[in-house]
PDB file of C-alpha atoms in Angstrom:
ATOM      1  CA  MET A   1      55.832  13.385  18.470  1.00 46.00           C
ATOM      2  CA  ALA A   2      52.885  14.352  20.827  1.00 57.00           C
ATOM      3  CA  ALA A   3      49.310  13.129  21.723  1.00 61.00           C
ATOM      4  CA  THR A   4      47.901  15.213  19.003  1.00 68.00           C
ATOM      5  CA  ASP A   5      49.827  13.074  16.509  1.00 78.00           C
ATOM      6  CA  LEU A   6      47.652  10.050  17.497  1.00 88.00           C
ATOM      7  CA  THR A   7      45.953   8.492  14.566  1.00 91.00           C
ATOM      8  CA  LEU A   8      42.220   7.504  14.562  1.00 92.00           C
ATOM      9  CA  THR A   9      43.238   3.763  14.337  1.00 93.00           C
ATOM     10  CA  GLU A  10      45.602   4.166  17.388  1.00 93.00           C
ATOM     11  CA  MET A  11      42.838   5.893  19.349  1.00 94.00           C
ATOM     12  CA  ARG A  12      40.465   3.008  18.521  1.00 94.00           C
ATOM     13  CA  ALA A  13      43.061   0.482  19.560  1.00 94.00           C
ATOM     14  CA  ILE A  14      43.648   2.172  22.837  1.00 94.00           C
ATOM     15  CA  CYS A  15      39.966   2.301  23.600  1.00 94.00           C
ATOM     16  CA  GLU A  16      39.340  -1.259  22.575  1.00 94.00           C
ATOM     17  CA  VAL A  17      42.330  -2.712  24.638  1.00 94.00           C
ATOM     18  CA  ALA A  18      41.050  -0.665  27.574  1.00 93.00           C
ATOM     19  CA  ARG A  19      37.471  -1.879  27.178  1.00 93.00           C
ATOM     20  CA  LEU A  20      38.231  -5.552  26.629  1.00 92.00           C
ATOM     21  CA  ARG A  21      41.302  -5.723  28.996  1.00 92.00           C
ATOM     22  CA  SER A  22      42.913  -7.989  26.365  1.00 92.00           C
ATOM     23  CA  PHE A  23      45.259  -7.473  23.361  1.00 92.00           C
ATOM     24  CA  SER A  24      43.960 -10.647  21.671  1.00 91.00           C
ATOM     25  CA  ALA A  25      40.311  -9.792  22.178  1.00 92.00           C
ATOM     26  CA  ALA A  26      40.932  -6.112  21.065  1.00 92.00           C
ATOM     27  CA  ALA A  27      42.686  -7.461  17.833  1.00 93.00           C
ATOM     28  CA  ARG A  28      39.746  -9.659  17.066  1.00 93.00           C
ATOM     29  CA  SER A  29      37.299  -6.864  17.660  1.00 92.00           C
ATOM     30  CA  MET A  30      39.300  -4.663  15.110  1.00 93.00           C
ATOM     31  CA  ARG A  31      39.984  -7.444  12.678  1.00 92.00           C
ATOM     32  CA  LEU A  32      43.767  -7.162  13.086  1.00 92.00           C
ATOM     33  CA  SER A  33      46.468  -9.580  13.887  1.00 93.00           C
ATOM     34  CA  GLN A  34      47.781  -9.250  17.423  1.00 91.00           C
ATOM     35  CA  PRO A  35      51.239  -8.063  16.349  1.00 92.00           C
ATOM     36  CA  SER A  36      49.562  -5.271  14.445  1.00 94.00           C
ATOM     37  CA  LEU A  37      47.457  -4.113  17.316  1.00 93.00           C
ATOM     38  CA  SER A  38      50.609  -4.369  19.605  1.00 93.00           C
ATOM     39  CA  ARG A  39      52.384  -2.120  17.106  1.00 94.00           C
ATOM     40  CA  LEU A  40      49.574   0.473  17.212  1.00 94.00           C
ATOM     41  CA  ILE A  41      49.757   0.575  21.018  1.00 94.00           C
ATOM     42  CA  ARG A  42      53.561   0.968  20.866  1.00 93.00           C
ATOM     43  CA  ASP A  43      53.322   3.777  18.435  1.00 92.00           C
ATOM     44  CA  ALA A  44      50.606   5.482  20.537  1.00 92.00           C
ATOM     45  CA  GLU A  45      52.776   5.178  23.517  1.00 92.00           C
ATOM     46  CA  ARG A  46      55.845   6.519  21.643  1.00 91.00           C
ATOM     47  CA  ALA A  47      53.664   9.519  20.546  1.00 89.00           C
ATOM     48  CA  ILE A  48      52.616  10.546  23.957  1.00 89.00           C
ATOM     49  CA  SER A  49      55.877   9.534  25.766  1.00 90.00           C
ATOM     50  CA  THR A  50      54.311   7.424  28.324  1.00 91.00           C
ATOM     51  CA  ARG A  51      53.134   3.860  28.991  1.00 92.00           C
ATOM     52  CA  LEU A  52      49.412   3.292  28.555  1.00 94.00           C
ATOM     53  CA  PHE A  53      48.884  -0.139  29.749  1.00 94.00           C
ATOM     54  CA  GLU A  54      50.292  -2.435  32.456  1.00 92.00           C
ATOM     55  CA  ARG A  55      50.565  -6.008  31.193  1.00 87.00           C
ATOM     56  CA  THR A  56      50.499  -9.103  33.272  1.00 81.00           C
ATOM     57  CA  THR A  57      50.228 -12.721  32.168  1.00 75.00           C
ATOM     58  CA  ARG A  58      46.382 -12.634  32.808  1.00 79.00           C
ATOM     59  CA  THR A  59      45.297  -9.294  32.232  1.00 84.00           C
ATOM     60  CA  VAL A  60      45.749  -5.720  30.685  1.00 92.00           C
ATOM     61  CA  ILE A  61      45.367  -2.701  33.109  1.00 92.00           C
ATOM     62  CA  PRO A  62      45.124   0.723  31.915  1.00 94.00           C
ATOM     63  CA  THR A  63      47.693   3.267  33.630  1.00 94.00           C
ATOM     64  CA  PRO A  64      46.399   6.453  35.337  1.00 93.00           C
ATOM     65  CA  ILE A  65      47.419   8.510  32.161  1.00 92.00           C
ATOM     66  CA  CYS A  66      45.331   6.093  30.106  1.00 93.00           C
ATOM     67  CA  ASP A  67      42.340   6.392  32.439  1.00 93.00           C
ATOM     68  CA  ARG A  68      42.487  10.254  31.930  1.00 93.00           C
ATOM     69  CA  LEU A  69      42.859   9.763  28.163  1.00 92.00           C
ATOM     70  CA  LEU A  70      40.061   7.362  27.613  1.00 93.00           C
ATOM     71  CA  PRO A  71      37.118   9.743  27.981  1.00 94.00           C
ATOM     72  CA  LEU A  72      38.672  12.080  25.399  1.00 92.00           C
ATOM     73  CA  LEU A  73      39.300   9.457  23.000  1.00 93.00           C
ATOM     74  CA  ASN A  74      35.847   7.917  23.272  1.00 92.00           C
ATOM     75  CA  HIS A  75      34.348  11.462  22.878  1.00 92.00           C
ATOM     76  CA  VAL A  76      36.488  11.984  19.707  1.00 92.00           C
ATOM     77  CA  LEU A  77      35.576   8.703  18.098  1.00 91.00           C
ATOM     78  CA  SER A  78      31.811   9.072  19.115  1.00 89.00           C
ATOM     79  CA  THR A  79      31.529  12.525  17.581  1.00 89.00           C
ATOM     80  CA  LEU A  80      33.297  11.264  14.494  1.00 88.00           C
ATOM     81  CA  SER A  81      31.019   8.352  14.112  1.00 85.00           C
ATOM     82  CA  SER A  82      27.879  10.427  14.588  1.00 81.00           C
ATOM     83  CA  GLY A  83      29.175  12.987  12.088  1.00 81.00           C
ATOM     84  CA  LEU A  84      30.089  10.372   9.508  1.00 82.00           C
ATOM     85  CA  ALA A  85      26.452   8.760  10.010  1.00 76.00           C
ATOM     86  CA  ALA A  86      24.925  12.137   9.478  1.00 69.00           C
ATOM     87  CA  ILE A  87      27.000  12.645   6.166  1.00 73.00           C
ATOM     88  CA  ASP A  88      26.063   9.206   5.142  1.00 71.00           C
ATOM     89  CA  GLN A  89      22.362  10.045   5.654  1.00 58.00           C
ATOM     90  CA  TYR A  90      22.623  12.976   3.333  1.00 57.00           C
ATOM     91  CA  ALA A  91      24.616  11.108   0.765  1.00 57.00           C
ATOM     92  CA  ARG A  92      21.682   8.553   0.648  1.00 57.00           C
ATOM     93  CA  VAL A  93      19.303  11.515  -0.040  1.00 52.00           C
ATOM     94  CA  GLU A  94      21.528  12.765  -2.953  1.00 55.00           C
ATOM     95  CA  ARG A  95      21.326   9.175  -4.236  1.00 62.00           C
ATOM     96  CA  GLY A  96      17.604   9.415  -3.745  1.00 72.00           C
ATOM     97  CA  ALA A  97      16.659   7.431  -0.693  1.00 82.00           C
ATOM     98  CA  LEU A  98      14.126   8.041   2.267  1.00 91.00           C
ATOM     99  CA  SER A  99      13.167   5.537   4.955  1.00 94.00           C
ATOM    100  CA  ILE A 100       9.813   6.004   6.654  1.00 97.00           C
ATOM    101  CA  ALA A 101       8.416   4.126   9.598  1.00 98.00           C
ATOM    102  CA  THR A 102       4.653   4.353  10.125  1.00 98.00           C
ATOM    103  CA  LEU A 103       1.674   2.834  12.012  1.00 97.00           C
ATOM    104  CA  PRO A 104      -0.039   0.282   9.648  1.00 96.00           C
ATOM    105  CA  SER A 105      -3.292   2.097   9.776  1.00 96.00           C
ATOM    106  CA  ILE A 106      -1.706   5.305   8.512  1.00 97.00           C
ATOM    107  CA  ALA A 107       0.088   3.270   5.844  1.00 96.00           C
ATOM    108  CA  ALA A 108      -3.108   1.866   4.678  1.00 95.00           C
ATOM    109  CA  VAL A 109      -5.274   4.946   4.725  1.00 95.00           C
ATOM    110  CA  LEU A 110      -3.288   8.163   4.432  1.00 96.00           C
ATOM    111  CA  LEU A 111       0.152   7.280   3.215  1.00 96.00           C
ATOM    112  CA  PRO A 112      -0.735   6.205  -0.368  1.00 95.00           C
ATOM    113  CA  GLY A 113      -2.211   9.721  -1.120  1.00 95.00           C
ATOM    114  CA  ILE A 114       0.665  11.459   0.501  1.00 96.00           C
ATOM    115  CA  LEU A 115       3.295   9.246  -1.495  1.00 95.00           C
ATOM    116  CA  GLU A 116       1.482   9.747  -4.819  1.00 95.00           C
ATOM    117  CA  VAL A 117       2.139  13.659  -4.472  1.00 92.00           C
ATOM    118  CA  LEU A 118       5.730  12.979  -3.242  1.00 90.00           C
ATOM    119  CA  HIS A 119       6.549  10.733  -6.088  1.00 87.00           C
ATOM    120  CA  ARG A 120       5.055  13.008  -8.601  1.00 87.00           C
ATOM    121  CA  GLU A 121       7.192  15.939  -7.319  1.00 83.00           C
ATOM    122  CA  HIS A 122      10.316  13.876  -6.672  1.00 81.00           C
ATOM    123  CA  PRO A 123      10.147  10.970  -9.207  1.00 81.00           C
ATOM    124  CA  ASN A 124      13.734   9.873  -8.560  1.00 79.00           C
ATOM    125  CA  LEU A 125      13.191   9.402  -4.836  1.00 86.00           C
ATOM    126  CA  GLU A 126      13.494   5.938  -3.483  1.00 88.00           C
ATOM    127  CA  ILE A 127      11.170   5.286  -0.640  1.00 93.00           C
ATOM    128  CA  ASN A 128      11.404   2.536   1.908  1.00 94.00           C
ATOM    129  CA  ILE A 129       8.459   2.022   4.133  1.00 97.00           C
ATOM    130  CA  TRP A 130       8.569   0.077   7.604  1.00 96.00           C
ATOM    131  CA  ASP A 131       5.114  -0.339   9.197  1.00 96.00           C
ATOM    132  CA  GLY A 132       4.517  -1.599  12.645  1.00 96.00           C
ATOM    133  CA  PRO A 133       3.174  -0.883  16.119  1.00 95.00           C
ATOM    134  CA  HIS A 134       4.277   2.323  17.889  1.00 96.00           C
ATOM    135  CA  ASP A 135       7.208   0.878  19.917  1.00 96.00           C
ATOM    136  CA  GLU A 136       8.718  -0.781  16.854  1.00 96.00           C
ATOM    137  CA  VAL A 137       8.418   2.574  15.019  1.00 97.00           C
ATOM    138  CA  GLU A 138      10.199   4.125  17.890  1.00 96.00           C
ATOM    139  CA  GLN A 139      13.108   1.556  17.656  1.00 95.00           C
ATOM    140  CA  LEU A 140      13.438   2.058  13.884  1.00 95.00           C
ATOM    141  CA  LEU A 141      13.865   5.882  14.466  1.00 95.00           C
ATOM    142  CA  LEU A 142      16.420   5.362  17.289  1.00 93.00           C
ATOM    143  CA  SER A 143      18.376   2.802  15.477  1.00 91.00           C
ATOM    144  CA  GLY A 144      18.538   5.012  12.451  1.00 91.00           C
ATOM    145  CA  ARG A 145      16.858   2.533  10.016  1.00 92.00           C
ATOM    146  CA  ALA A 146      14.061   5.119   9.675  1.00 95.00           C
ATOM    147  CA  GLU A 147      14.643   8.946   9.265  1.00 94.00           C
ATOM    148  CA  ILE A 148      11.083  10.063   9.996  1.00 97.00           C
ATOM    149  CA  ALA A 149       7.938   8.477  11.196  1.00 98.00           C
ATOM    150  CA  LEU A 150       4.104   8.886  11.059  1.00 98.00           C
ATOM    151  CA  THR A 151       3.007   7.616  14.526  1.00 97.00           C
ATOM    152  CA  THR A 152       1.470   8.639  17.780  1.00 95.00           C
ATOM    153  CA  CYS A 153       2.702  12.052  19.167  1.00 94.00           C
ATOM    154  CA  VAL A 154       3.613  11.170  22.817  1.00 88.00           C
ATOM    155  CA  PRO A 155       3.783  14.417  24.978  1.00 84.00           C
ATOM    156  CA  ASP A 156       7.040  15.070  26.770  1.00 83.00           C
ATOM    157  CA  ASP A 157       9.175  12.429  25.373  1.00 89.00           C
ATOM    158  CA  ALA A 158      12.482  13.953  25.153  1.00 91.00           C
ATOM    159  CA  ARG A 159      13.928  11.430  22.631  1.00 93.00           C
ATOM    160  CA  PHE A 160      11.746  12.796  19.860  1.00 95.00           C
ATOM    161  CA  LYS A 161      10.488  15.984  18.057  1.00 94.00           C
ATOM    162  CA  ALA A 162       6.940  15.486  17.183  1.00 95.00           C
ATOM    163  CA  THR A 163       4.619  17.576  14.930  1.00 95.00           C
ATOM    164  CA  PRO A 164       0.748  16.666  15.323  1.00 96.00           C
ATOM    165  CA  VAL A 165      -0.949  16.265  12.005  1.00 96.00           C
ATOM    166  CA  TRP A 166      -4.107  14.179  12.545  1.00 96.00           C
ATOM    167  CA  VAL A 167      -6.656  13.770  15.502  1.00 96.00           C
ATOM    168  CA  GLU A 168      -8.754  10.678  15.663  1.00 96.00           C
ATOM    169  CA  GLU A 169     -11.913   9.908  17.837  1.00 96.00           C
ATOM    170  CA  PHE A 170     -12.021   6.770  19.754  1.00 97.00           C
ATOM    171  CA  TYR A 171     -14.985   4.268  19.172  1.00 97.00           C
ATOM    172  CA  SER A 172     -16.319   1.431  21.081  1.00 97.00           C
ATOM    173  CA  VAL A 173     -16.144  -1.705  18.636  1.00 98.00           C
ATOM    174  CA  SER A 174     -18.223  -4.626  19.009  1.00 97.00           C
ATOM    175  CA  SER A 175     -19.963  -7.453  16.969  1.00 97.00           C
ATOM    176  CA  ASP A 176     -23.255  -7.240  19.058  1.00 96.00           C
ATOM    177  CA  PRO A 177     -25.922  -4.733  17.591  1.00 95.00           C
ATOM    178  CA  GLU A 178     -27.481  -4.444  20.918  1.00 95.00           C
ATOM    179  CA  TRP A 179     -24.309  -3.200  22.498  1.00 94.00           C
ATOM    180  CA  ALA A 180     -24.248  -0.522  19.802  1.00 93.00           C
ATOM    181  CA  ARG A 181     -27.730   0.746  20.419  1.00 95.00           C
ATOM    182  CA  VAL A 182     -26.287   2.979  23.125  1.00 95.00           C
ATOM    183  CA  SER A 183     -24.400   5.864  21.741  1.00 94.00           C
ATOM    184  CA  PRO A 184     -22.180   7.392  22.896  1.00 96.00           C
ATOM    185  CA  ARG A 185     -20.836   4.443  25.073  1.00 96.00           C
ATOM    186  CA  LEU A 186     -18.920   5.321  28.208  1.00 97.00           C
ATOM    187  CA  TRP A 187     -15.370   3.956  28.982  1.00 96.00           C
ATOM    188  CA  ALA A 188     -16.977   2.615  32.328  1.00 96.00           C
ATOM    189  CA  ASP A 189     -19.314   0.503  30.263  1.00 96.00           C
ATOM    190  CA  PHE A 190     -16.472  -1.858  29.292  1.00 96.00           C
ATOM    191  CA  LYS A 191     -16.463  -3.120  32.904  1.00 94.00           C
ATOM    192  CA  GLN A 192     -19.876  -4.878  32.039  1.00 93.00           C
ATOM    193  CA  VAL A 193     -18.237  -7.009  29.185  1.00 94.00           C
ATOM    194  CA  PRO A 194     -15.119  -8.880  28.232  1.00 95.00           C
ATOM    195  CA  PHE A 195     -12.729  -6.102  27.128  1.00 97.00           C
ATOM    196  CA  VAL A 196      -9.984  -6.891  24.556  1.00 97.00           C
ATOM    197  CA  THR A 197      -7.311  -4.508  23.344  1.00 97.00           C
ATOM    198  CA  THR A 198      -3.755  -4.551  21.934  1.00 96.00           C
ATOM    199  CA  ARG A 199      -0.600  -5.374  23.565  1.00 95.00           C
ATOM    200  CA  GLU A 200       1.704  -3.268  25.746  1.00 94.00           C
ATOM    201  CA  GLY A 201       3.798  -0.730  23.678  1.00 93.00           C
ATOM    202  CA  THR A 202       1.154  -0.106  20.935  1.00 96.00           C
ATOM    203  CA  SER A 203      -0.314   3.381  20.522  1.00 95.00           C
ATOM    204  CA  ILE A 204      -3.776   2.077  21.374  1.00 96.00           C
ATOM    205  CA  ARG A 205      -2.806   0.426  24.583  1.00 95.00           C
ATOM    206  CA  LEU A 206      -0.835   3.476  25.685  1.00 94.00           C
ATOM    207  CA  LEU A 207      -4.093   5.528  25.513  1.00 95.00           C
ATOM    208  CA  VAL A 208      -6.249   2.826  27.028  1.00 95.00           C
ATOM    209  CA  ASP A 209      -3.798   2.710  30.089  1.00 95.00           C
ATOM    210  CA  ARG A 210      -3.830   6.380  30.337  1.00 94.00           C
ATOM    211  CA  VAL A 211      -7.599   6.478  30.502  1.00 95.00           C
ATOM    212  CA  MET A 212      -7.582   3.904  33.227  1.00 94.00           C
ATOM    213  CA  HIS A 213      -4.844   5.636  35.165  1.00 93.00           C
ATOM    214  CA  ASP A 214      -6.539   9.308  34.735  1.00 94.00           C
ATOM    215  CA  THR A 215     -10.064   8.076  35.541  1.00 94.00           C
ATOM    216  CA  GLY A 216      -9.524   5.256  37.988  1.00 93.00           C
ATOM    217  CA  ILE A 217     -11.730   3.015  35.715  1.00 93.00           C
ATOM    218  CA  ASP A 218     -10.133  -0.384  36.253  1.00 92.00           C
ATOM    219  CA  LEU A 219     -10.775  -2.509  33.131  1.00 92.00           C
ATOM    220  CA  ALA A 220     -10.056  -6.223  33.190  1.00 91.00           C
ATOM    221  CA  ILE A 221      -8.145  -6.816  30.058  1.00 92.00           C
ATOM    222  CA  GLU A 222      -9.126 -10.273  28.730  1.00 90.00           C
ATOM    223  CA  ILE A 223      -6.674 -10.527  25.804  1.00 92.00           C
ATOM    224  CA  GLY A 224      -3.923  -8.190  24.529  1.00 92.00           C
ATOM    225  CA  ALA A 225      -3.552  -8.809  20.901  1.00 95.00           C
ATOM    226  CA  ALA A 226      -0.292  -7.991  18.893  1.00 91.00           C
ATOM    227  CA  THR A 227      -2.080  -6.495  15.885  1.00 94.00           C
ATOM    228  CA  VAL A 228      -5.476  -4.851  15.196  1.00 96.00           C
ATOM    229  CA  ALA A 229      -6.150  -7.502  12.648  1.00 95.00           C
ATOM    230  CA  THR A 230      -5.960 -10.222  15.359  1.00 96.00           C
ATOM    231  CA  LEU A 231      -8.084  -7.892  17.627  1.00 96.00           C
ATOM    232  CA  GLY A 232     -10.660  -7.582  14.897  1.00 96.00           C
ATOM    233  CA  GLY A 233     -10.967 -11.370  14.600  1.00 96.00           C
ATOM    234  CA  LEU A 234     -11.453 -11.604  18.288  1.00 97.00           C
ATOM    235  CA  ILE A 235     -14.217  -9.032  18.369  1.00 97.00           C
ATOM    236  CA  ARG A 236     -15.841 -10.774  15.302  1.00 97.00           C
ATOM    237  CA  GLY A 237     -15.767 -14.081  17.307  1.00 96.00           C
ATOM    238  CA  GLY A 238     -17.609 -12.601  20.149  1.00 95.00           C
ATOM    239  CA  LEU A 239     -14.636 -12.700  22.512  1.00 96.00           C
ATOM    240  CA  GLY A 240     -15.048  -9.138  23.683  1.00 96.00           C
ATOM    241  CA  VAL A 241     -15.451  -5.418  22.713  1.00 97.00           C
ATOM    242  CA  SER A 242     -12.810  -2.931  22.308  1.00 97.00           C
ATOM    243  CA  ALA A 243     -11.833   0.743  21.979  1.00 97.00           C
ATOM    244  CA  LEU A 244     -10.170   1.778  18.748  1.00 97.00           C
ATOM    245  CA  PRO A 245      -9.226   5.120  17.148  1.00 97.00           C
ATOM    246  CA  ALA A 246     -10.990   5.728  13.679  1.00 96.00           C
ATOM    247  CA  LEU A 247      -8.099   5.045  11.360  1.00 96.00           C
ATOM    248  CA  GLU A 248      -7.730   1.528  12.912  1.00 96.00           C
ATOM    249  CA  ILE A 249     -11.398   0.744  11.994  1.00 96.00           C
ATOM    250  CA  THR A 250     -10.925   1.956   8.285  1.00 94.00           C
ATOM    251  CA  GLY A 251      -7.351   0.694   7.809  1.00 94.00           C
ATOM    252  CA  TYR A 252      -8.115  -2.872   8.987  1.00 94.00           C
ATOM    253  CA  GLY A 253     -11.522  -3.090   7.251  1.00 94.00           C
ATOM    254  CA  LEU A 254     -13.599  -3.417  10.434  1.00 96.00           C
ATOM    255  CA  GLY A 255     -16.560  -1.818   8.922  1.00 94.00           C
ATOM    256  CA  ASP A 256     -18.704  -4.959   9.388  1.00 96.00           C
ATOM    257  CA  LEU A 257     -18.519  -4.343  13.109  1.00 97.00           C
ATOM    258  CA  TYR A 258     -20.471  -2.007  15.221  1.00 97.00           C
ATOM    259  CA  ALA A 259     -18.709   1.238  16.238  1.00 97.00           C
ATOM    260  CA  VAL A 260     -20.062   3.973  18.324  1.00 97.00           C
ATOM    261  CA  PRO A 261     -18.390   7.142  19.791  1.00 97.00           C
ATOM    262  CA  LEU A 262     -16.820   6.798  23.163  1.00 96.00           C
ATOM    263  CA  ALA A 263     -17.365   9.347  26.102  1.00 96.00           C
ATOM    264  CA  GLY A 264     -16.772   9.741  29.715  1.00 93.00           C
ATOM    265  CA  PRO A 265     -14.008  10.838  28.938  1.00 95.00           C
ATOM    266  CA  VAL A 266     -13.629  11.829  25.193  1.00 94.00           C
ATOM    267  CA  VAL A 267     -10.366  10.629  24.024  1.00 94.00           C
ATOM    268  CA  HIS A 268      -8.305  11.337  20.895  1.00 95.00           C
ATOM    269  CA  ARG A 269      -5.327   9.757  19.352  1.00 96.00           C
ATOM    270  CA  THR A 270      -3.000  12.507  17.996  1.00 96.00           C
ATOM    271  CA  THR A 271      -0.664  11.302  15.242  1.00 96.00           C
ATOM    272  CA  GLY A 272       1.836  13.002  13.021  1.00 96.00           C
ATOM    273  CA  LEU A 273       5.508  13.477  12.107  1.00 97.00           C
ATOM    274  CA  VAL A 274       8.018  12.057  14.602  1.00 97.00           C
ATOM    275  CA  ALA A 275      11.824  12.141  14.336  1.00 96.00           C
ATOM    276  CA  PRO A 276      14.776  11.756  16.789  1.00 94.00           C
ATOM    277  CA  HIS A 277      15.897  14.883  18.629  1.00 90.00           C
ATOM    278  CA  GLY A 278      19.307  16.240  17.732  1.00 85.00           C
ATOM    279  CA  LEU A 279      19.593  14.906  14.115  1.00 84.00           C
ATOM    280  CA  PRO A 280      19.276  17.542  11.387  1.00 84.00           C
ATOM    281  CA  ALA A 281      16.390  16.701   8.980  1.00 86.00           C
ATOM    282  CA  THR A 282      17.542  15.625   5.466  1.00 84.00           C
ATOM    283  CA  PRO A 283      16.240  17.330   2.409  1.00 84.00           C
ATOM    284  CA  ALA A 284      14.095  14.177   1.475  1.00 89.00           C
ATOM    285  CA  ALA A 285      12.775  14.166   4.955  1.00 92.00           C
ATOM    286  CA  ILE A 286      11.813  17.960   4.820  1.00 89.00           C
ATOM    287  CA  ALA A 287      10.199  17.280   1.441  1.00 88.00           C
ATOM    288  CA  PHE A 288       8.191  14.416   2.984  1.00 94.00           C
ATOM    289  CA  ALA A 289       7.154  16.310   6.075  1.00 95.00           C
ATOM    290  CA  ASN A 290       6.020  19.256   3.897  1.00 92.00           C
ATOM    291  CA  THR A 291       4.001  17.018   1.589  1.00 93.00           C
ATOM    292  CA  VAL A 292       2.330  15.408   4.705  1.00 96.00           C
ATOM    293  CA  GLN A 293       1.210  18.675   6.039  1.00 94.00           C
ATOM    294  CA  ARG A 294      -0.073  19.949   2.676  1.00 93.00           C
ATOM    295  CA  HIS A 295      -2.008  16.669   2.356  1.00 92.00           C
ATOM    296  CA  ALA A 296      -3.560  16.998   5.885  1.00 92.00           C
ATOM    297  CA  ALA A 297      -4.427  20.750   5.154  1.00 89.00           C
ATOM    298  CA  ASP A 298      -6.045  20.037   1.695  1.00 83.00           C
ATOM    299  CA  SER A 299      -7.496  16.550   1.783  1.00 80.00           C
ATOM    300  CA  GLY A 300     -10.668  14.919   3.265  1.00 82.00           C
ATOM    301  CA  PHE A 301     -10.448  12.143   5.818  1.00 88.00           C
ATOM    302  CA  PRO A 302     -12.408   9.072   6.988  1.00 89.00           C
ATOM    303  CA  SER A 303     -15.216   9.612   9.585  1.00 91.00           C
ATOM    304  CA  GLY A 304     -13.621  10.423  13.001  1.00 94.00           C
ATOM    305  CA  VAL A 305     -10.386  11.929  11.531  1.00 95.00           C
ATOM    306  CA  LYS A 306      -9.489  15.581  11.422  1.00 94.00           C
ATOM    307  CA  ALA A 307      -6.496  17.713  10.750  1.00 92.00           C
ATOM    308  CA  ALA A 308      -4.607  18.812  13.914  1.00 92.00           C
ATOM    309  CA  SER A 309      -5.229  22.517  14.769  1.00 84.00           C
ATOM    310  CA  ASN A 310      -1.671  23.537  14.086  1.00 66.00           C
ATOM    311  CA  VAL A 311      -1.733  22.094  10.456  1.00 61.00           C
ATOM    312  CA  LYS A 312      -1.529  24.700   7.733  1.00 58.00           C
ATOM    313  CA  ALA A 313      -0.961  24.432   4.066  1.00 50.00           C
ATOM    314  CA  VAL A 314       2.859  24.380   3.228  1.00 46.00           C
ATOM    315  CA  PRO A 315       3.770  25.618  -0.277  1.00 45.00           C
ATOM    316  CA  GLY A 316       5.095  23.040  -2.519  1.00 43.00           C
TER     317      GLY A 316
END
């Protein structure tokens, strides 16, 4: 026998014992009896004709040969796991499943029209939607719970590949009609009043923080809300004014508040299709992406929203 005769179970057993420094803990991790795990290690040692672990009464220490073997075994197991995950993703598409993560404002305003077209063209496709703030959308993509997302396109984020689809204007939003008499409002005007916004990690806060960094305008943030729904209540209650992109105003029904364009500087939120780098797109994700871009090229939008300059109609 030779090292090339090692089974995948033996490889995993070697890695677990080395990681946990314990046969009993490795056996529990692999849901095996300790005698079964010990037999796997013995078979592996017999296959490569050398001892892999030094055992004492208190611990287990990998031998130098084992230390050299471990990076290779971990690479093999990791590559296999990633490959099987990709195959499982394709299998789920064959069964008709697609998981989408999205910002709530996009889910409320734009996604229904997109899904109506997608469902008409692919009636057997099962669609799962996860809506949440930008940082949660990113985690859904990175964990594999969502294959593709509609969220903010963050420049130079190597973890993701992004295709801009929509561009939104920013507005000053207030419950005070006197505040709204001045249009456009300047970002520096927020220094005169209590300023409320969303919490760190949201797409809105990312842009607000970037404006402050780039312009040197230091805004005293009175309250950081978890959701725009909460933020709308704070504004209605007279607790402050805010800066919001157009879809948030429409998606959260904030039309009763006073919204005027923002300038000094003019800021836009660019949203679109986002997916993890390095993973091939499934047929269902490709169909969804094409539908999104066709919808953006052919449809009208709420005030303050337009298609990104790169968007072109994609044949169905």
